[in-house]
Coordinates of C-alpha atoms (C1' of nucleotides) in Angstrom, one line a residue:
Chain W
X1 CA 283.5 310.3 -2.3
X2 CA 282.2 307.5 0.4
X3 CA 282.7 304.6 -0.8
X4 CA 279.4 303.1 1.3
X5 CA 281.1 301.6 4.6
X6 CA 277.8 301.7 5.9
X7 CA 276.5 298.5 3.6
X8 CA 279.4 296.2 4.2
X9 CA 278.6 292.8 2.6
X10 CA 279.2 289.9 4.6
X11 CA 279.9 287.0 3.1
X12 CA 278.8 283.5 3.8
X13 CA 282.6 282.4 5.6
X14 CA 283.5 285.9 7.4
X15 CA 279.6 285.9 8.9
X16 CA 279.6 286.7 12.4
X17 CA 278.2 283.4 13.8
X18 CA 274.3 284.1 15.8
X19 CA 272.4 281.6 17.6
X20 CA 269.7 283.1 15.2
X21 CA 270.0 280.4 11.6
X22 CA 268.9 282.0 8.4
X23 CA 267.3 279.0 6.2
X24 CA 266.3 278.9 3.1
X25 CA 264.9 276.9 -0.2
X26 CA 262.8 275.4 2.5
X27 CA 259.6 273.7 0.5
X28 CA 256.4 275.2 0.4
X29 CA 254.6 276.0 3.4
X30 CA 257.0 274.4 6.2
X31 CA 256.0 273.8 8.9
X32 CA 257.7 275.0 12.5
X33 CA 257.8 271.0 13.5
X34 CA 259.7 270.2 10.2
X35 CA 261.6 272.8 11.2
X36 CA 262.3 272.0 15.0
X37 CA 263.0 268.3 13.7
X38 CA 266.1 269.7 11.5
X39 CA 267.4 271.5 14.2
X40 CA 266.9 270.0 17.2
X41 CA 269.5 267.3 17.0
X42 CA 271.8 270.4 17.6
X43 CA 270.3 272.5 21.0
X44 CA 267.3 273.7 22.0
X45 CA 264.8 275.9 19.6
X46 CA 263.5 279.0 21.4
X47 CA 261.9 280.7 18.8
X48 CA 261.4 280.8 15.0
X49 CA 260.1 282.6 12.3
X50 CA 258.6 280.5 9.1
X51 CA 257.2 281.6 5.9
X52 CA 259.8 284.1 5.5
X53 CA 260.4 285.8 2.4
X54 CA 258.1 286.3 -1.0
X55 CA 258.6 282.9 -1.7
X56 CA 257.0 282.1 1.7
X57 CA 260.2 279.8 1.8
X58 CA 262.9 280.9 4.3
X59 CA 262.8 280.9 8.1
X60 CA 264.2 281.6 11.1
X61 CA 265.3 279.2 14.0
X62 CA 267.0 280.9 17.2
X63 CA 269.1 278.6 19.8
X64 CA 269.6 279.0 23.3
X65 CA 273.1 279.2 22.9
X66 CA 275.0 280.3 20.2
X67 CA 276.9 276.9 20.2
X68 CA 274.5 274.6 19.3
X69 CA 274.1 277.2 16.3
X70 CA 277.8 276.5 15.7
X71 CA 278.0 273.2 16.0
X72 CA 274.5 272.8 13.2
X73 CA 276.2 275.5 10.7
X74 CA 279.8 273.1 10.9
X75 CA 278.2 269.9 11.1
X76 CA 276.4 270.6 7.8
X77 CA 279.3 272.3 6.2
X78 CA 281.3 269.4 6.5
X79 CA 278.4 266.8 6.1
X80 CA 278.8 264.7 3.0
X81 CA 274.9 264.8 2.8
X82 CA 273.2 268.4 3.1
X83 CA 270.1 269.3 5.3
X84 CA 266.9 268.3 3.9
X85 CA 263.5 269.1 4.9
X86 CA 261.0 266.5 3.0
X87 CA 264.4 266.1 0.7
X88 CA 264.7 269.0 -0.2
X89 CA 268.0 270.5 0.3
X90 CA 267.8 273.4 2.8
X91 CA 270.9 276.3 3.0
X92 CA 271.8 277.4 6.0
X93 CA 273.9 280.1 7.4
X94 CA 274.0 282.7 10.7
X95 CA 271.6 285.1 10.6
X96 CA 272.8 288.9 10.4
X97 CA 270.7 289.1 13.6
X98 CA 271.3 287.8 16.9
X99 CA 267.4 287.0 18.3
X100 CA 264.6 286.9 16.7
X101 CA 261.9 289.4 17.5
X102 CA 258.8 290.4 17.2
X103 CA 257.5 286.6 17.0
X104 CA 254.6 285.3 18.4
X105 CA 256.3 281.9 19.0
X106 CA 255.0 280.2 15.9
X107 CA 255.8 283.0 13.3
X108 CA 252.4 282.7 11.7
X109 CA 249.9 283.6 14.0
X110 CA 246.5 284.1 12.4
X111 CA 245.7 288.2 13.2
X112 CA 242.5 290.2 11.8
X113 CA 245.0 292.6 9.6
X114 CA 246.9 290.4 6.7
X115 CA 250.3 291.9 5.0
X116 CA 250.2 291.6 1.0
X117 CA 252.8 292.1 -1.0
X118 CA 251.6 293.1 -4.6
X119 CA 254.3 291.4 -6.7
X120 CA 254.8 292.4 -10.4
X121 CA 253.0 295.6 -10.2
X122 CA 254.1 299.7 -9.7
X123 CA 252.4 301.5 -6.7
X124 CA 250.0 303.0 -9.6
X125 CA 248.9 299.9 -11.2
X126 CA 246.9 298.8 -8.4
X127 CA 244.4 301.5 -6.4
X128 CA 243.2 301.2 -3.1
X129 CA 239.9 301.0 -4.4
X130 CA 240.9 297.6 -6.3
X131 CA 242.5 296.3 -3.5
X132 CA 239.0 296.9 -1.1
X133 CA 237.3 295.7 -3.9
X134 CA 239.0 292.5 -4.2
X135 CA 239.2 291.9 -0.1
X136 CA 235.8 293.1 0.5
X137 CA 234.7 290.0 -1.0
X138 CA 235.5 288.1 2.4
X139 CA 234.1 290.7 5.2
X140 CA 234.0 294.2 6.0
X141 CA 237.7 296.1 5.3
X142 CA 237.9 298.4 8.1
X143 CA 241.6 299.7 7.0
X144 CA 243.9 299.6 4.2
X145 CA 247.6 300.8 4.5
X146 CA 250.0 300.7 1.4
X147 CA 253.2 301.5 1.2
X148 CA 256.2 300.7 -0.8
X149 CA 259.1 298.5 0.4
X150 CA 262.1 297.0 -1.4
X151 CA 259.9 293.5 -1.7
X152 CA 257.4 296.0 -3.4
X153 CA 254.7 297.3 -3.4
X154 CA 252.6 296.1 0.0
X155 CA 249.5 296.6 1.5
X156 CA 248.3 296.1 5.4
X157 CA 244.8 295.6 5.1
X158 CA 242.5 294.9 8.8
X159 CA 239.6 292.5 8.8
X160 CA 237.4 292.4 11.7
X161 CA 238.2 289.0 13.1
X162 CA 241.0 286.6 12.7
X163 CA 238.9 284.3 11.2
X164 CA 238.0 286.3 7.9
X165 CA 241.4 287.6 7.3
X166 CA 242.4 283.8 7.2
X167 CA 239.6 283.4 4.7
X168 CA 240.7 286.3 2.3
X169 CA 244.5 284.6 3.0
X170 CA 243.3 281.0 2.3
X171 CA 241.2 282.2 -1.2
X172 CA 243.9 284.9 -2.1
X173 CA 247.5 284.1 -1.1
X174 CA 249.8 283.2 -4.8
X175 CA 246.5 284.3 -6.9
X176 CA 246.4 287.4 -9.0
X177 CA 243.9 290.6 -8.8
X178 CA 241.9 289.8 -11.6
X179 CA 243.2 291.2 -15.0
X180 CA 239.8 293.6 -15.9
X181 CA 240.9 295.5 -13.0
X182 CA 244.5 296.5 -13.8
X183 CA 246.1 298.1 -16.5
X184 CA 246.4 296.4 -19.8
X185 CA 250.0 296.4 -19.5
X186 CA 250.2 294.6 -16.3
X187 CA 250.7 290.3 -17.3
X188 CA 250.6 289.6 -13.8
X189 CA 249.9 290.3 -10.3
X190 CA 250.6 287.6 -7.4
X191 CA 249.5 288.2 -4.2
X192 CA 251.6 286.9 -1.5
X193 CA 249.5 287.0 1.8
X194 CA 250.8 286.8 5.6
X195 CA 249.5 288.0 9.1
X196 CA 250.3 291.1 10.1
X197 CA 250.8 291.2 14.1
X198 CA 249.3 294.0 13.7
X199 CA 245.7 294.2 15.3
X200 CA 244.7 297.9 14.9
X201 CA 245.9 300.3 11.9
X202 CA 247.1 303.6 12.5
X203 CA 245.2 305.8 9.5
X204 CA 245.6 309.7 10.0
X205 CA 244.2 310.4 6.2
X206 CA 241.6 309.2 3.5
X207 CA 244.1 309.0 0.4
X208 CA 245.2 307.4 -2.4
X209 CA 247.6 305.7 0.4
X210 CA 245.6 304.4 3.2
X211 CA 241.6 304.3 4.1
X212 CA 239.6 304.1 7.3
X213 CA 236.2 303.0 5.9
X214 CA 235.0 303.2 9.5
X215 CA 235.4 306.9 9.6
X216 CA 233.7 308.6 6.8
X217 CA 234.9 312.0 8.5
X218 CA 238.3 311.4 9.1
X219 CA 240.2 314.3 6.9
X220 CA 241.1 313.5 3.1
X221 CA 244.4 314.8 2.7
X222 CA 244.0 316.9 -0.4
X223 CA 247.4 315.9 -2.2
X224 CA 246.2 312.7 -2.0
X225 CA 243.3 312.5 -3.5
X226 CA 243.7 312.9 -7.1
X227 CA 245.5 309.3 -6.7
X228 CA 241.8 308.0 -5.8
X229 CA 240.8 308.3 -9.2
X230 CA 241.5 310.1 -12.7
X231 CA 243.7 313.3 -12.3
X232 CA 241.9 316.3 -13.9
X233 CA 243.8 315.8 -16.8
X234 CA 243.1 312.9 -18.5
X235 CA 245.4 310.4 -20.6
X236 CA 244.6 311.7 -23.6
X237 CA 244.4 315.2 -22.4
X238 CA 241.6 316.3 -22.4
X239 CA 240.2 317.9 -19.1
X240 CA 238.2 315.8 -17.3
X241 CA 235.3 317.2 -15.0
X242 CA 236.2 317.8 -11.6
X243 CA 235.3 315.3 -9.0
X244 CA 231.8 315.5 -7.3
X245 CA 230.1 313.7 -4.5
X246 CA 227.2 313.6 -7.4
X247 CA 227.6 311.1 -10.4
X248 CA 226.1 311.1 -13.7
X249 CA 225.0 308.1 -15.0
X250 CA 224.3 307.7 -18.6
X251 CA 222.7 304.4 -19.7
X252 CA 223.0 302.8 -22.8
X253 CA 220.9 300.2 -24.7
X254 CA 218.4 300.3 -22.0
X255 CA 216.5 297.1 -22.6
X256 CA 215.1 297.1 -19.7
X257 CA 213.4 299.3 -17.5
X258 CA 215.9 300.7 -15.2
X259 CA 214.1 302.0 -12.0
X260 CA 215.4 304.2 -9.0
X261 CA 215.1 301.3 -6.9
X262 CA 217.2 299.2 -9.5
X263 CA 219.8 302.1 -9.1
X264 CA 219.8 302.3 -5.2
X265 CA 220.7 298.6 -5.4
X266 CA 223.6 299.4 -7.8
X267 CA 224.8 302.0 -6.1
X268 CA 224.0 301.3 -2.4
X269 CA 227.0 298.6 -3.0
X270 CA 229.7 301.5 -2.3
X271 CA 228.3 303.6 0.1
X272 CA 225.0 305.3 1.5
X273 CA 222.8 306.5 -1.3
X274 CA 221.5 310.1 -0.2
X275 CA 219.6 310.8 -3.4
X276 CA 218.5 309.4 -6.9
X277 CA 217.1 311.3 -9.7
X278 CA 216.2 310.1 -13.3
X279 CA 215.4 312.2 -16.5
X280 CA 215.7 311.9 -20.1
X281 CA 217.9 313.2 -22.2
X282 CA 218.8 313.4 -26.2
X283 CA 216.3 310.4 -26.2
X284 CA 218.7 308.6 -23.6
X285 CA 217.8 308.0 -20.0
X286 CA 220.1 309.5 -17.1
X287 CA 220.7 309.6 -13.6
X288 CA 222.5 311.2 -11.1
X289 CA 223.2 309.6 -7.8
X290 CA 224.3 311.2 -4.8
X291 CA 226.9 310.5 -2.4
X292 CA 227.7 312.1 1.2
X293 CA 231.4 312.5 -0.1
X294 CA 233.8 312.5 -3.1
X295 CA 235.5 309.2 -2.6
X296 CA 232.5 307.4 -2.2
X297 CA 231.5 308.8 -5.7
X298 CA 234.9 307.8 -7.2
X299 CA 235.1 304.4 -6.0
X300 CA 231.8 303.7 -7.3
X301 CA 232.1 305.4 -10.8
X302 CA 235.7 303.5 -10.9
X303 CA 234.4 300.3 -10.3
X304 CA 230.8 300.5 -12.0
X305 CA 232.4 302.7 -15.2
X306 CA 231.6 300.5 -18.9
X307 CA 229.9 298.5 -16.7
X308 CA 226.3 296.7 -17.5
X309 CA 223.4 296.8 -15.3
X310 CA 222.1 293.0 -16.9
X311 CA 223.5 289.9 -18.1
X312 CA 224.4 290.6 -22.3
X313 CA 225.2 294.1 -22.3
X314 CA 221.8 295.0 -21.5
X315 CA 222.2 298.6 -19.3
X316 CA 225.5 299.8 -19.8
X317 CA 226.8 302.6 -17.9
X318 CA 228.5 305.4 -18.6
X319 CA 229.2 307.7 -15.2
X320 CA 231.3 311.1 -15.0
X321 CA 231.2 313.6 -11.9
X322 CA 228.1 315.8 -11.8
X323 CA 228.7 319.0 -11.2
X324 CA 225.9 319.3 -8.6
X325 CA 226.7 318.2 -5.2
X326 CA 223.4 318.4 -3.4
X327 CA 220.0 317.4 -5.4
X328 CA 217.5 318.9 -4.5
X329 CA 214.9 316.2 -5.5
X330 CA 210.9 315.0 -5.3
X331 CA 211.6 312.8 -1.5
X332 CA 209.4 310.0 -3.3
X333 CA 208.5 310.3 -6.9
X334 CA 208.7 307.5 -10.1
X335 CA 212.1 309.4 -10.9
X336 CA 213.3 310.6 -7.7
X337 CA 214.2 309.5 -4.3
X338 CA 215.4 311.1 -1.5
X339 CA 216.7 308.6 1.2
X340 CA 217.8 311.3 3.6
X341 CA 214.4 312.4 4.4
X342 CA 212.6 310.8 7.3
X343 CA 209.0 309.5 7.3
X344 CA 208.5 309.3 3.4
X345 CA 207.8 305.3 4.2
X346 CA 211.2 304.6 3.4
X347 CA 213.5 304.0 5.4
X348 CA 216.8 306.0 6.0
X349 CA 219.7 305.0 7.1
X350 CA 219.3 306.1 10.5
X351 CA 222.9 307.5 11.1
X352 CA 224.9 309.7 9.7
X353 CA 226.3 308.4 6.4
X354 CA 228.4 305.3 6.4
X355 CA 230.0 305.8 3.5
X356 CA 232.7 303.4 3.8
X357 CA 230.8 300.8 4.5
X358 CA 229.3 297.7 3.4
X359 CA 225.7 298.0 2.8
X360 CA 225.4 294.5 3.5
X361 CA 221.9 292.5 1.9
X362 CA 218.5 293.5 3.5
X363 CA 219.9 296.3 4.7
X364 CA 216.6 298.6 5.9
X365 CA 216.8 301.1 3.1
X366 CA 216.2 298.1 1.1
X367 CA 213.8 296.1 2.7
X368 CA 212.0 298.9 3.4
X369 CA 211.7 299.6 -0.4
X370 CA 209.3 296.5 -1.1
X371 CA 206.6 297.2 1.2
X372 CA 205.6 300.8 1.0
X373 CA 207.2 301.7 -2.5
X374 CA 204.6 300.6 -4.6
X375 CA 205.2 298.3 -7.0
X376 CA 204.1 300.1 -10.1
X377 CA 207.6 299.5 -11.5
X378 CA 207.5 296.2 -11.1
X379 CA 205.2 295.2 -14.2
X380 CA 207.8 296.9 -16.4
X381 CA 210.4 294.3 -15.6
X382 CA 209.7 291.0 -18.0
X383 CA 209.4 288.2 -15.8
X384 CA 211.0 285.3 -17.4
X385 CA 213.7 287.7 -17.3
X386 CA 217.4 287.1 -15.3
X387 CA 217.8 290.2 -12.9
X388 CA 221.2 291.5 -13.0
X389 CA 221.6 288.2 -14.9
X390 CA 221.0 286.0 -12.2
X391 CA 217.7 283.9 -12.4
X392 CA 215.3 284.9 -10.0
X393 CA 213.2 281.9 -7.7
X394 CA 210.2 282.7 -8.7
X395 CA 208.1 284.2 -11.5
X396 CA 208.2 287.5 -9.8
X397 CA 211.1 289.5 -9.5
X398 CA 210.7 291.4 -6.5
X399 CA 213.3 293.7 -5.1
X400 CA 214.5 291.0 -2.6
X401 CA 215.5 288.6 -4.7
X402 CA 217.8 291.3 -6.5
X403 CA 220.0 291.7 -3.3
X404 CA 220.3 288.3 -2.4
X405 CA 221.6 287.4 -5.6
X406 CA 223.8 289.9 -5.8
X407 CA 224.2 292.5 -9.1
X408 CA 226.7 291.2 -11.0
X409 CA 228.4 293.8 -13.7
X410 CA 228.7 292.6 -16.6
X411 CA 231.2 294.5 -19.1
X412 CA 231.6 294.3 -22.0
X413 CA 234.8 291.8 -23.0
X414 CA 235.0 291.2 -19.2
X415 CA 233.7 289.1 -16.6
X416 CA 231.4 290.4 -14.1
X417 CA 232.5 292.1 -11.0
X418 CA 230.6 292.5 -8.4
X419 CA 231.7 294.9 -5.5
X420 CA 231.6 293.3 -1.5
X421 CA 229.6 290.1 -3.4
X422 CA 229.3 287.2 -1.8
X423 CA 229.0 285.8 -5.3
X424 CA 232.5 286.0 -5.9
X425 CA 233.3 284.0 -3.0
X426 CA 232.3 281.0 -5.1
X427 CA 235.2 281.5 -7.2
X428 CA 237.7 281.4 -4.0
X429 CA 236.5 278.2 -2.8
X430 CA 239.6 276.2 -4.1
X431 CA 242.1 275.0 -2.7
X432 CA 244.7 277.5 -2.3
X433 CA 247.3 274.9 -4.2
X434 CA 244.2 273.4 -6.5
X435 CA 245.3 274.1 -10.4
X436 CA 243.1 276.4 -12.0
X437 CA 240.4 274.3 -13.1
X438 CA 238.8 273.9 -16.8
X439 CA 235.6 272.0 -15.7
X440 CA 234.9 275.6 -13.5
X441 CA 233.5 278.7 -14.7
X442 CA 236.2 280.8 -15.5
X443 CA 238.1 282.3 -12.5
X444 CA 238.2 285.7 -11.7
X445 CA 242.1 285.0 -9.4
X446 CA 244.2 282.8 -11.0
Chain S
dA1 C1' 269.2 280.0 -2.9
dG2 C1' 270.7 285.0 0.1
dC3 C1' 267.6 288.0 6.1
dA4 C1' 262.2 289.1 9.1
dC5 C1' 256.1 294.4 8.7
dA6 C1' 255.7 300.4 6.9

DNA sequence: AGCACA
């Protein structure tokens, strides 16, 4: 029987003394000066490490010598009055290491990849899809890494630049993932947000793990995948249809005419759109929608699943996996597109597919789609009508103004969600420490 | 109020 010598606890008065000081119950967001000022009465600071912890509110601070640690850890365990940093009482012991490492000197350097720790939430709750989802909203996500950790469940997630990974911390750090995109049973989900020092991830495999949306070839590792989306068998049971690059989109209380070029704007927000085809059905009209890959497909019938085309329920879609995985399709027709097909007078995405990209606004695929697609659609839209509920600038609602006022997806019971919109970033622009406010529309991370 | 990014 071992008896564990390997985790022997150290208490606070048999500590081995380290010119490294573990504090703690510092306030929020100290500061490295408020910090230095504590300390330096006692030595010299040579490093430190602040915003440790989930609470953001422990830290680091390494001497030169390990005396002048002493000398701080006795003065203040004999002081009648304890340390304080802006009055509040800060604890102080040795650290159970002797230097710090792995510090860029101010413990809080802004990088392009940020480290979040999902709190209040199982590894399942929360897909990789929901987490690009919810950081796409501030710039492309070139990576996401999760893992789990004894602070929980975390995620490494690379930005391009410095500068929007700060945005996504800014808007995102101590806010939840909004509740329409976990499971019912979750009450809430903080996310606490540092810097990673990291600069470049490491991602062998497209799984339910980690993602390289700049590498729509890199290998799906095929024990993985089922965690991407539903498993074949579904809650209830019942077998679900296998995944497909292809979806099916039924639509539902079609109010409005729903065109192919409506659904490549839908659509085109999760990946490359390689082919569109509408028909009718029992009386209903459907779709199915080609992606170049699997994932692709499930992120977008994830995120777009119950989900409304229009502003009051107007659209609704209904999406399972097709069991065709390459359309073959009129190139240019009222019901059909077919985007990978040069010189139609569309234009294709010139490269191979990016399917885990952005398709940010005015991309060509779109623009294209307002010149030489005629405009014979058009007249079936109602023009005192919202498009994808947002007003349009003028009287006519041409395909433009669609993707610059992004769709929004309105569900039923649910906000809107819009994937990689720049909408959202509206309801970031408080103050990280701002209280929800009532005079706002209602928040979507609170 | 209790130790740092897999």
């Amino acid at each position: 029987m071992s008896t564990g010598t390997a985790g022997q606890q150290q208490f606070r008065y048999t500590q081995t003394p380290s010119k490294v000081l573990h504090l703690r119950n510092l306030p929020w967001e100290c500061a490295e000066e408020e910090l230095v000022e504590l300390c330096k009465p006692f030595g010299k600071i040579v490093n430190t490490k602040c915003n440790v912890g989930a609470n953001r509110n422990q830290a680091f601070v390494e001497f030169t010598d390990l005396n002048q640690a002493i000398s701080m850890v006795s003065y203040y365990a004999s002081s009648s009055e304890p340390a304080q940093v802006r009055g509040k009482t800060v604890y102080i012991q040795y650290s159970n290491r002797q230097e710090i490492v792995n510090n860029k000197s101010s413990g809080d350097v802004a990088g392009n990849v940020l480290l979040v720790t999902i709190e209040g939430v199982e590894p399942g709750d929360v897909s990789i899809d929901v987490i690009h989802l919810v950081f796409s909203t501030f710039g492309f996500v070139h990576k996401i890494a999760t893992f789990e950790k004894a602070a929980g469940f975390q995620a490494l997630i690379q930005f391009s630049t410095p500068e929007i990974a700060s945005g996504a911390r800014n808007a995102l750090d101590g806010r939840s993932i909004p509740r329409y995109l976990l499971p019912e049973h979750i009450t809430s989900c903080n996310l606490r947000i540092s810097f990673s020092a990291h600069t470049d991830l490491n991602i062998k495999f497209q799984s339910h793990r980690s993602r390289d949306y700049t590498n729509p070839y890199l290998p799906v590792n095929p024990s993985a995948i089922e965690g991407t989306s539903q498993s074949a068998v579904g809650p209830d049971g019942k077998r679900k249809e296998p995944e497909s690059n292809v979806l099916l989109a039924s639509i539902e209380n079609m109010q409005y005419a729903v065109t192919v070029d409506v659904l490549h704007t839908v659509f085109s927000a999760f990946g490359t759109v390689q082919k569109i085809a509408i028909f009718e059905k029992n009386g209903g009209m459907q779709a199915l929608i080609q992606y170049p890959d699997v994932l692709t497909a499930s992120v977008a019938k994830n995120s777009l699943e119950g989900h409304c085309i229009y502003d009051g329920g107007y659209c609704k879609l209904h999406l399972t996996y097709s069991r065709h995985t390459d359309l073959n399709v009129k190139a240019h027709s009222d019901k059909s597109r077919d985007y990978t097909i040069p010189d139609t007078g569309i234009l294709v995405s010139p490269v191979a597919p990016t399917a885990w990209q952005n398709n940010p606004p005015a991309t060509p695929d779109f623009t294209a789609a307002q010149g030489p697609v005629p405009n014979a659609q058009m007249p079936a839209w109602d023009p005192s009508r919202p498009i994808f509920g947002v007003p349009t600038s003028g009287a006519y609602p041409g395909q433009t103004s669609m993707l610059h006022s992004t769709p929004q997806y309105a569900a039923t019971g649910a906000p809107a969600v819009s994937p990689h919109a720049s909408h959202l970033i509206s309801q970031y622009g408080m103050q990280p420490n701002a209280p929800p406010s009532s005079s706002q529309p209602p928040l979507y991370y609170q």
